[in-house]
Short mmCIF file of C-alpha atoms and ligand atoms in Angstrom, two decimals:
data_model
loop_
_atom_site.label_atom_id
_atom_site.label_comp_id
_atom_site.label_asym_id
_atom_site.label_seq_id
_atom_site.Cartn_x
_atom_site.Cartn_y
_atom_site.Cartn_z
CA MET A 1 -18.57 18.18 15.60
CA SER A 2 -16.06 19.60 18.08
CA ASN A 3 -13.15 21.66 16.77
CA SER A 4 -10.73 19.93 19.13
CA VAL A 5 -11.28 16.56 17.47
CA ARG A 6 -8.72 15.84 14.78
CA ARG A 7 -10.22 14.91 11.42
CA ALA A 8 -8.59 12.87 8.68
CA LEU A 9 -9.66 12.14 5.12
CA ILE A 10 -8.40 8.92 3.51
CA THR A 11 -8.61 8.15 -0.20
CA GLY A 12 -8.37 4.42 -0.88
CA ILE A 13 -10.08 3.71 2.45
CA THR A 14 -11.49 0.40 1.18
CA GLY A 15 -8.00 -0.91 0.38
CA GLN A 16 -5.61 -2.80 2.63
CA ASP A 17 -3.80 0.24 3.98
CA GLY A 18 -6.98 2.31 4.20
CA ALA A 19 -8.42 -0.22 6.64
CA TYR A 20 -5.34 -0.37 8.90
CA LEU A 21 -4.86 3.40 8.82
CA SER A 22 -8.53 3.95 9.71
CA ARG A 23 -8.17 1.69 12.72
CA LEU A 24 -4.99 3.45 13.85
CA LEU A 25 -6.51 6.93 13.53
CA LEU A 26 -9.71 5.91 15.31
CA GLU A 27 -7.60 4.50 18.15
CA LYS A 28 -5.86 7.88 18.34
CA GLY A 29 -9.22 9.65 18.66
CA TYR A 30 -9.55 11.02 15.12
CA GLU A 31 -12.79 11.39 13.23
CA VAL A 32 -12.13 9.40 10.09
CA PHE A 33 -13.64 10.22 6.71
CA GLY A 34 -13.10 8.11 3.63
CA LEU A 35 -13.56 8.71 -0.06
CA LEU A 36 -15.74 5.94 -1.46
CA ALA A 37 -15.55 5.28 -5.21
CA ARG A 38 -18.87 3.85 -6.41
CA ARG A 39 -18.58 0.24 -7.57
CA GLY A 40 -21.13 -2.39 -8.60
CA THR A 41 -20.51 -4.37 -5.42
CA ASP A 42 -19.82 -3.61 -1.77
CA THR A 43 -16.13 -2.82 -1.30
CA THR A 44 -16.10 -2.30 2.48
CA TRP A 45 -15.30 -5.86 3.62
CA ARG A 46 -11.88 -4.91 4.99
CA LEU A 47 -13.36 -2.15 7.16
CA ARG A 48 -15.90 -4.63 8.48
CA GLU A 49 -13.25 -7.28 9.09
CA LEU A 50 -11.27 -4.84 11.26
CA GLY A 51 -14.48 -3.79 13.01
CA VAL A 52 -14.20 -0.11 12.07
CA ALA A 53 -16.86 0.29 9.34
CA ALA A 54 -19.52 1.76 11.62
CA GLU A 55 -17.18 4.48 12.93
CA ILE A 56 -16.12 5.83 9.54
CA ARG A 57 -17.94 8.45 7.51
CA LEU A 58 -17.80 7.60 3.83
CA ILE A 59 -18.09 10.35 1.23
CA ASP A 60 -18.83 9.47 -2.39
CA GLY A 61 -16.08 10.54 -4.72
CA ASP A 62 -13.42 9.57 -7.19
CA LEU A 63 -9.78 10.57 -7.64
CA LEU A 64 -10.57 11.48 -11.23
CA ASP A 65 -13.28 13.97 -10.20
CA LEU A 66 -11.71 17.11 -8.71
CA SER A 67 -15.10 18.50 -7.69
CA SER A 68 -15.77 15.41 -5.56
CA LEU A 69 -12.41 15.84 -3.82
CA ILE A 70 -13.11 19.50 -3.08
CA ARG A 71 -16.46 18.46 -1.67
CA ALA A 72 -14.86 15.73 0.45
CA LEU A 73 -12.39 18.23 1.91
CA GLU A 74 -15.17 20.70 2.65
CA ILE A 75 -17.44 18.11 4.29
CA SER A 76 -14.71 16.46 6.33
CA ARG A 77 -12.85 19.65 7.31
CA ALA A 78 -9.87 17.33 7.48
CA SER A 79 -6.56 18.59 8.81
CA GLU A 80 -4.78 15.45 7.55
CA VAL A 81 -5.31 13.99 4.08
CA TYR A 82 -3.90 10.56 3.22
CA ASN A 83 -3.88 9.81 -0.50
CA LEU A 84 -3.84 6.01 -0.59
CA GLY A 85 -6.21 5.54 -3.55
CA ALA A 86 -4.65 3.95 -6.62
CA GLN A 87 -4.76 1.36 -9.34
CA SER A 88 -2.16 -0.45 -7.26
CA PHE A 89 -1.61 -3.73 -9.09
CA VAL A 90 1.63 -3.55 -11.09
CA GLY A 91 0.61 -6.41 -13.43
CA THR A 92 -2.56 -4.66 -14.57
CA SER A 93 -0.72 -1.44 -15.28
CA TRP A 94 0.58 -2.84 -18.60
CA GLN A 95 -3.00 -3.61 -19.66
CA GLN A 96 -4.38 -0.27 -18.43
CA PRO A 97 -1.50 2.22 -18.63
CA LEU A 98 -3.69 5.25 -19.23
CA LEU A 99 -6.13 4.52 -16.41
CA THR A 100 -3.16 3.83 -14.13
CA ALA A 101 -1.57 7.16 -15.08
CA GLN A 102 -4.83 9.02 -14.57
CA VAL A 103 -5.79 7.51 -11.20
CA ASN A 104 -2.29 7.36 -9.70
CA GLY A 105 -0.68 10.41 -11.31
CA GLN A 106 -3.41 12.89 -12.15
CA GLY A 107 -5.49 11.63 -9.21
CA ALA A 108 -2.74 12.62 -6.77
CA ILE A 109 -2.50 16.06 -8.37
CA ASN A 110 -6.29 16.40 -8.05
CA VAL A 111 -6.01 15.75 -4.29
CA LEU A 112 -3.14 18.24 -3.98
CA GLU A 113 -5.18 20.83 -5.89
CA ALA A 114 -8.19 20.22 -3.64
CA VAL A 115 -5.99 20.73 -0.56
CA ARG A 116 -4.51 23.91 -2.06
CA LEU A 117 -7.97 25.27 -2.90
CA VAL A 118 -9.87 24.27 0.25
CA ASN A 119 -7.38 24.24 3.13
CA ARG A 120 -3.70 24.92 2.52
CA ASP A 121 -2.97 24.13 6.16
CA ALA A 122 -4.11 20.52 5.83
CA ARG A 123 -1.24 18.06 5.92
CA PHE A 124 -0.94 15.71 2.94
CA TYR A 125 0.46 12.18 2.68
CA GLN A 126 1.26 10.59 -0.68
CA ALA A 127 1.50 6.78 -0.95
CA SER A 128 4.73 6.51 -2.89
CA THR A 129 6.40 3.20 -3.52
CA SER A 130 9.64 1.24 -3.84
CA GLU A 131 8.47 0.47 -7.41
CA MET A 132 9.85 3.92 -8.27
CA PHE A 133 13.36 2.45 -7.74
CA GLY A 134 12.52 -0.36 -10.17
CA LEU A 135 15.79 -1.27 -11.81
CA ALA A 136 17.52 -0.38 -8.59
CA GLN A 137 20.67 1.68 -8.91
CA SER A 138 22.15 0.53 -5.59
CA PRO A 139 21.96 -2.69 -3.53
CA GLU A 140 19.98 -0.90 -0.80
CA GLN A 141 17.57 1.89 -1.66
CA ASN A 142 17.06 5.04 0.40
CA GLU A 143 15.74 8.58 -0.17
CA GLY A 144 18.85 9.46 -2.21
CA THR A 145 18.73 6.49 -4.61
CA PRO A 146 17.93 7.47 -8.23
CA PHE A 147 14.59 6.29 -9.59
CA HIS A 148 14.17 3.95 -12.56
CA PRO A 149 10.57 2.70 -12.71
CA ARG A 150 9.93 -0.48 -14.71
CA SER A 151 6.14 -0.45 -15.15
CA PRO A 152 3.40 2.01 -16.06
CA TYR A 153 2.47 1.77 -12.37
CA GLY A 154 5.97 2.87 -11.31
CA VAL A 155 5.94 5.71 -13.82
CA SER A 156 2.54 6.94 -12.61
CA LYS A 157 3.67 6.87 -8.99
CA LEU A 158 6.77 8.85 -9.85
CA MET A 159 4.54 11.60 -11.24
CA ALA A 160 2.59 11.70 -7.99
CA HIS A 161 5.79 11.66 -5.95
CA TRP A 162 7.31 14.63 -7.78
CA ALA A 163 3.99 16.47 -7.68
CA THR A 164 4.06 16.08 -3.87
CA VAL A 165 7.60 17.48 -3.73
CA ASN A 166 6.59 20.27 -6.10
CA TYR A 167 3.49 21.35 -4.10
CA ARG A 168 5.71 21.46 -1.04
CA GLU A 169 8.31 23.59 -2.81
CA SER A 170 6.05 25.84 -4.86
CA HIS A 171 2.91 26.22 -2.71
CA GLY A 172 4.41 25.58 0.73
CA LEU A 173 2.04 22.70 1.48
CA HIS A 174 2.86 20.31 4.30
CA ALA A 175 3.08 17.46 1.77
CA SER A 176 5.05 14.32 2.55
CA SER A 177 5.81 11.26 0.49
CA GLY A 178 6.21 7.85 2.09
CA ILE A 179 8.29 5.58 -0.14
CA LEU A 180 6.95 2.34 1.23
CA PHE A 181 8.32 -1.07 0.34
CA ASN A 182 5.91 -4.00 -0.06
CA HIS A 183 3.65 -4.50 2.92
CA GLU A 184 1.17 -7.30 3.31
CA SER A 185 -1.48 -8.60 5.68
CA PRO A 186 -4.47 -10.92 5.86
CA LEU A 187 -6.36 -8.07 4.13
CA ARG A 188 -4.09 -8.09 1.06
CA GLY A 189 -5.88 -8.47 -2.29
CA LEU A 190 -5.72 -11.95 -3.81
CA GLU A 191 -3.94 -10.67 -6.94
CA PHE A 192 -0.74 -9.87 -5.04
CA VAL A 193 1.76 -12.72 -4.82
CA THR A 194 1.89 -13.08 -1.02
CA ARG A 195 -1.86 -13.48 -0.52
CA LYS A 196 -2.14 -15.56 -3.69
CA ILE A 197 0.37 -17.94 -2.07
CA THR A 198 -1.14 -18.06 1.43
CA HIS A 199 -4.65 -18.49 0.02
CA ALA A 200 -3.52 -21.30 -2.32
CA ALA A 201 -1.50 -23.10 0.37
CA CYS A 202 -4.67 -23.37 2.46
CA ALA A 203 -6.87 -24.32 -0.50
CA ILE A 204 -4.41 -27.05 -1.52
CA LYS A 205 -4.26 -28.32 2.07
CA ASN A 206 -8.08 -28.47 2.09
CA GLY A 207 -8.17 -30.32 -1.22
CA ARG A 208 -9.95 -27.43 -2.99
CA GLN A 209 -7.05 -26.59 -5.31
CA ALA A 210 -4.47 -28.86 -6.97
CA LYS A 211 -1.67 -26.53 -8.08
CA LEU A 212 -0.47 -22.95 -7.66
CA TYR A 213 0.68 -21.21 -10.85
CA LEU A 214 3.20 -18.40 -10.38
CA GLY A 215 5.58 -16.32 -12.49
CA ASN A 216 9.08 -15.29 -11.41
CA LEU A 217 9.98 -17.16 -8.21
CA ASP A 218 13.40 -15.53 -8.01
CA ALA A 219 12.16 -11.95 -7.57
CA LYS A 220 13.09 -10.60 -4.13
CA ARG A 221 11.08 -8.14 -2.11
CA ASP A 222 11.44 -6.38 1.24
CA TRP A 223 8.14 -7.47 2.80
CA GLY A 224 6.68 -5.95 5.97
CA PHE A 225 3.32 -5.90 7.77
CA ALA A 226 0.80 -3.23 6.68
CA GLY A 227 -0.30 -2.65 10.28
CA ASP A 228 3.23 -1.51 11.13
CA TYR A 229 3.59 0.66 8.01
CA VAL A 230 0.51 2.84 8.57
CA GLU A 231 2.15 4.02 11.81
CA ALA A 232 4.94 5.54 9.71
CA MET A 233 2.37 7.33 7.50
CA TRP A 234 0.81 8.96 10.54
CA ALA A 235 4.20 9.83 12.07
CA MET A 236 5.23 11.67 8.86
CA LEU A 237 2.29 14.04 9.17
CA GLN A 238 3.12 14.80 12.82
CA GLN A 239 6.56 16.19 11.90
CA PRO A 240 7.00 19.97 11.98
CA LYS A 241 8.32 19.87 8.40
CA PRO A 242 7.15 17.77 5.44
CA ASP A 243 9.68 15.37 3.91
CA ASP A 244 10.16 12.07 2.08
CA TYR A 245 10.85 8.83 3.92
CA VAL A 246 11.69 5.26 2.92
CA VAL A 247 9.79 2.70 5.01
CA ALA A 248 11.11 -0.88 4.87
CA THR A 249 12.27 -3.81 7.00
CA GLY A 250 15.79 -4.11 5.55
CA VAL A 251 15.32 -7.82 4.79
CA ALA A 252 14.90 -9.12 1.21
CA THR A 253 13.29 -12.51 0.58
CA SER A 254 12.53 -14.35 -2.66
CA VAL A 255 9.04 -15.32 -3.81
CA ARG A 256 10.32 -18.93 -3.68
CA GLU A 257 11.27 -18.62 0.00
CA PHE A 258 7.90 -17.01 0.76
CA CYS A 259 6.25 -20.07 -0.84
CA ARG A 260 8.38 -22.44 1.19
CA LEU A 261 7.48 -20.75 4.48
CA ALA A 262 3.75 -20.42 3.68
CA PHE A 263 3.35 -24.04 2.59
CA GLU A 264 5.42 -25.20 5.57
CA ARG A 265 2.91 -23.47 7.85
CA VAL A 266 0.20 -25.86 6.61
CA GLY A 267 2.55 -28.85 6.62
CA LEU A 268 3.16 -29.05 2.85
CA ASP A 269 6.24 -28.94 0.59
CA TYR A 270 5.72 -26.06 -1.88
CA ALA A 271 7.88 -27.76 -4.54
CA GLN A 272 5.20 -30.40 -5.08
CA TYR A 273 2.47 -27.87 -5.85
CA VAL A 274 3.97 -24.72 -7.36
CA GLU A 275 4.18 -24.62 -11.16
CA ILE A 276 5.56 -21.88 -13.38
CA ASP A 277 3.23 -20.12 -15.81
CA PRO A 278 5.36 -18.09 -18.25
CA GLY A 279 2.30 -15.88 -18.87
CA LEU A 280 2.71 -14.51 -15.36
CA PHE A 281 6.17 -13.06 -16.02
CA ARG A 282 6.16 -9.28 -16.41
CA PRO A 283 7.31 -7.43 -19.54
CA ALA A 284 9.94 -5.67 -17.42
CA GLU A 285 10.57 -7.15 -13.98
CA VAL A 286 11.75 -5.56 -10.77
CA GLU A 287 14.12 -8.34 -9.66
CA PHE A 288 15.32 -7.04 -6.33
CA LEU A 289 14.27 -4.46 -3.77
CA LEU A 290 15.79 -3.87 -0.34
CA GLY A 291 15.03 -0.75 1.65
CA ASP A 292 17.26 1.31 3.91
CA SER A 293 14.87 3.07 6.29
CA THR A 294 17.53 4.68 8.50
CA LYS A 295 15.93 8.12 8.12
CA ALA A 296 12.44 6.97 9.18
CA ARG A 297 13.93 5.01 12.08
CA SER A 298 15.87 7.99 13.41
CA ARG A 299 13.49 10.90 12.65
CA LEU A 300 10.12 9.19 13.08
CA SER A 301 11.28 6.70 15.75
CA TRP A 302 9.61 4.10 13.53
CA LYS A 303 10.63 0.50 13.21
CA PRO A 304 8.85 -2.63 11.99
CA LYS A 305 7.49 -4.82 14.77
CA THR A 306 6.55 -7.89 12.72
CA SER A 307 9.06 -10.33 11.20
CA LEU A 308 8.39 -12.08 7.89
CA PRO A 309 7.77 -15.50 9.51
CA GLU A 310 5.27 -13.81 11.88
CA LEU A 311 3.59 -12.06 8.94
CA ILE A 312 3.33 -15.30 6.96
CA ALA A 313 1.89 -17.13 9.98
CA MET A 314 -0.69 -14.35 10.42
CA MET A 315 -1.71 -14.49 6.75
CA VAL A 316 -1.84 -18.29 6.49
CA ASP A 317 -3.77 -18.65 9.74
CA ALA A 318 -6.33 -16.06 8.60
CA ASP A 319 -6.81 -17.92 5.32
CA VAL A 320 -7.17 -21.22 7.18
CA ARG A 321 -9.88 -19.64 9.37
CA ARG A 322 -11.70 -18.15 6.38
CA GLN A 323 -11.62 -21.38 4.41
CA THR A 324 -12.77 -23.59 7.26
CA LYS A 325 -15.76 -21.35 8.12
P1 NDP B 1 -5.28 -1.43 -2.53
O1 NDP B 1 -5.21 -1.83 -3.97
O2 NDP B 1 -5.65 -2.45 -1.50
O3 NDP B 1 -6.31 -0.21 -2.39
C1 NDP B 1 -6.44 0.76 -3.38
C2 NDP B 1 -7.59 1.68 -3.01
O4 NDP B 1 -7.71 2.70 -4.03
C3 NDP B 1 -8.97 1.01 -2.94
O5 NDP B 1 -9.67 1.55 -1.85
C4 NDP B 1 -9.62 1.43 -4.24
O6 NDP B 1 -11.03 1.46 -4.18
C5 NDP B 1 -9.08 2.85 -4.35
N1 NDP B 1 -9.24 3.41 -5.69
C6 NDP B 1 -8.89 2.89 -6.89
N2 NDP B 1 -9.23 3.71 -7.90
C7 NDP B 1 -9.82 4.79 -7.34
C8 NDP B 1 -10.41 5.97 -7.86
N3 NDP B 1 -10.42 6.23 -9.17
N4 NDP B 1 -10.94 6.87 -7.00
C9 NDP B 1 -10.93 6.64 -5.66
N5 NDP B 1 -10.39 5.53 -5.10
C10 NDP B 1 -9.86 4.62 -5.93
O7 NDP B 1 -3.86 -0.77 -2.18
P2 NDP B 1 -3.05 -0.80 -0.80
O8 NDP B 1 -3.93 -0.50 0.32
O9 NDP B 1 -2.17 -1.99 -0.77
O10 NDP B 1 -2.04 0.43 -1.03
C11 NDP B 1 -2.42 1.76 -0.66
C12 NDP B 1 -1.58 2.74 -1.47
O11 NDP B 1 -0.21 2.55 -1.20
C13 NDP B 1 -1.74 2.61 -2.99
O12 NDP B 1 -1.64 3.91 -3.52
C14 NDP B 1 -0.53 1.79 -3.41
O13 NDP B 1 -0.18 2.06 -4.75
C15 NDP B 1 0.50 2.29 -2.42
N6 NDP B 1 1.55 1.37 -2.05
C16 NDP B 1 1.23 0.12 -1.58
C17 NDP B 1 2.21 -0.73 -1.15
C18 NDP B 1 1.90 -2.10 -0.65
O14 NDP B 1 2.81 -2.92 -0.58
N7 NDP B 1 0.65 -2.39 -0.28
C19 NDP B 1 3.64 -0.32 -1.16
C20 NDP B 1 3.84 1.03 -1.62
C21 NDP B 1 2.83 1.84 -2.04
P3 NDP B 1 -11.92 0.16 -4.58
O15 NDP B 1 -11.83 -0.75 -3.40
O16 NDP B 1 -13.27 0.72 -4.79
O17 NDP B 1 -11.29 -0.39 -5.82
P1 GDR B 2 4.62 -5.78 -6.50
O1 GDR B 2 3.75 -6.94 -5.81
O2 GDR B 2 4.61 -5.87 -7.98
O3 GDR B 2 5.95 -5.78 -5.82
O4 GDR B 2 3.77 -4.48 -6.11
P2 GDR B 2 3.25 -8.35 -6.34
O5 GDR B 2 2.90 -9.12 -5.12
O6 GDR B 2 2.24 -8.22 -7.42
O7 GDR B 2 4.58 -8.98 -7.02
C1 GDR B 2 5.76 -9.23 -6.26
C2 GDR B 2 6.72 -10.06 -7.08
O8 GDR B 2 6.21 -11.38 -7.22
C3 GDR B 2 6.39 -11.80 -8.57
N1 GDR B 2 5.42 -12.84 -8.93
C4 GDR B 2 4.09 -12.69 -8.97
N2 GDR B 2 3.30 -11.62 -8.68
C5 GDR B 2 1.97 -11.77 -8.77
N3 GDR B 2 1.18 -10.75 -8.44
N4 GDR B 2 1.38 -12.95 -9.17
C6 GDR B 2 2.14 -14.05 -9.49
O9 GDR B 2 1.62 -15.09 -9.85
C7 GDR B 2 3.56 -13.91 -9.38
N5 GDR B 2 4.59 -14.76 -9.57
C8 GDR B 2 5.71 -14.11 -9.30
C9 GDR B 2 6.22 -10.51 -9.37
O10 GDR B 2 6.75 -10.68 -10.70
C10 GDR B 2 6.98 -9.53 -8.50
O11 GDR B 2 8.35 -9.59 -8.78
C11 GDR B 2 3.24 -4.30 -4.80
C12 GDR B 2 1.96 -3.46 -4.92
O12 GDR B 2 1.33 -3.41 -3.67
C13 GDR B 2 2.28 -2.06 -5.37
O13 GDR B 2 1.11 -1.25 -5.31
C14 GDR B 2 3.34 -1.47 -4.42
O14 GDR B 2 3.68 -0.17 -4.82
C15 GDR B 2 4.56 -2.37 -4.41
O15 GDR B 2 4.18 -3.67 -3.97
C16 GDR B 2 5.64 -1.87 -3.45
#
């Protein structure tokens, strides 16, 4: 292992963002290590789909086990640590508020502690979220917008966000927080609304599914492409000073409009197939999110490259390919 090679450790490497970030870092010449939480089934399909699985070194560990994180930092000798691991589904966070708090909140502090104990010079990235704005206090949200989380998920992420700020301020760590708005891709989990829609549009077109049941169609989100967003994560850790950055497209679209565009891509009218299931409404909804990423655009020279229609086409076409295999 040469000392000149840059090494990164990613928690949540088997998730959507973990896969895209792995590919980006490998392209940049990094050695990539990933924390692998033991599950009953194989969780590495995204890494295989992007063709990067063979190049990554997986280290067994869990965000709830500090000793495993210390070990992962020692083995990897990482100079950049990306904490992407989370119970990331907002809906589930009402059913599992304590697990969500532990994995997302305490888990982030465990990673920060491991960095502090093993290598204080390692740079740290925290996967913060627009869900922290929740009941948004201004029509466009930026780094100065007050937080008002609306779910146990949002609350847990706020803990991790402030812990990141606190380790920066009290221990001098190079710890940055990326406040990322929703980002999607063909690798998105099926529980999230965008992939649920693109998957169903294809299944309905193929005659495998009759209807699509959804909750609140009027919620609006600022949706971007995950492949673009991981570039901002990396750019944050290349800055001389750690900081917080909002990453977003600046375009808000309703779930209803997302449905219309996705079904249109397969030649169907969504209104004939989408039904409302009141059970899918959330106890407290985030109705509207729209990000102002001026700071990331000027300081990181970052901007999204993929429009929403392009993203939807990419997701629908991938589901068509998968379902016609
Ligand atoms: P995913 O849900 O796709 O991935 C989550 C990852 O966390 C998986 O690899 C999962 O492993 C891992 N994980 C869960 N619990 C643990 C644990 N106890 N120990 C170790 N690993 C664990 O999320 P995304 O890739 O979409 O998001 C990445 C991060 O960014 C998350 O923290 C999310 O909250 C945050 N975020 C995401 C946004 C988005 O729109 N995608 C927007 C803003 C923030 P396994 O596969 O084994 O379950
Ligand atoms: P979100 O994403 O909660 O924004 O969190 P999700 O796709 O789950 O919901 C977006 C909006 O769609 C509405 N909705 C439905 N959602 C789901 N999942 N299923 C449905 O059937 C449905 N019908 C309507 C929701 O009510 C909501 O308003 C995502 C996650 O990736 C988080 O980890 C991340 O932090 C945020 O994005 C930014």
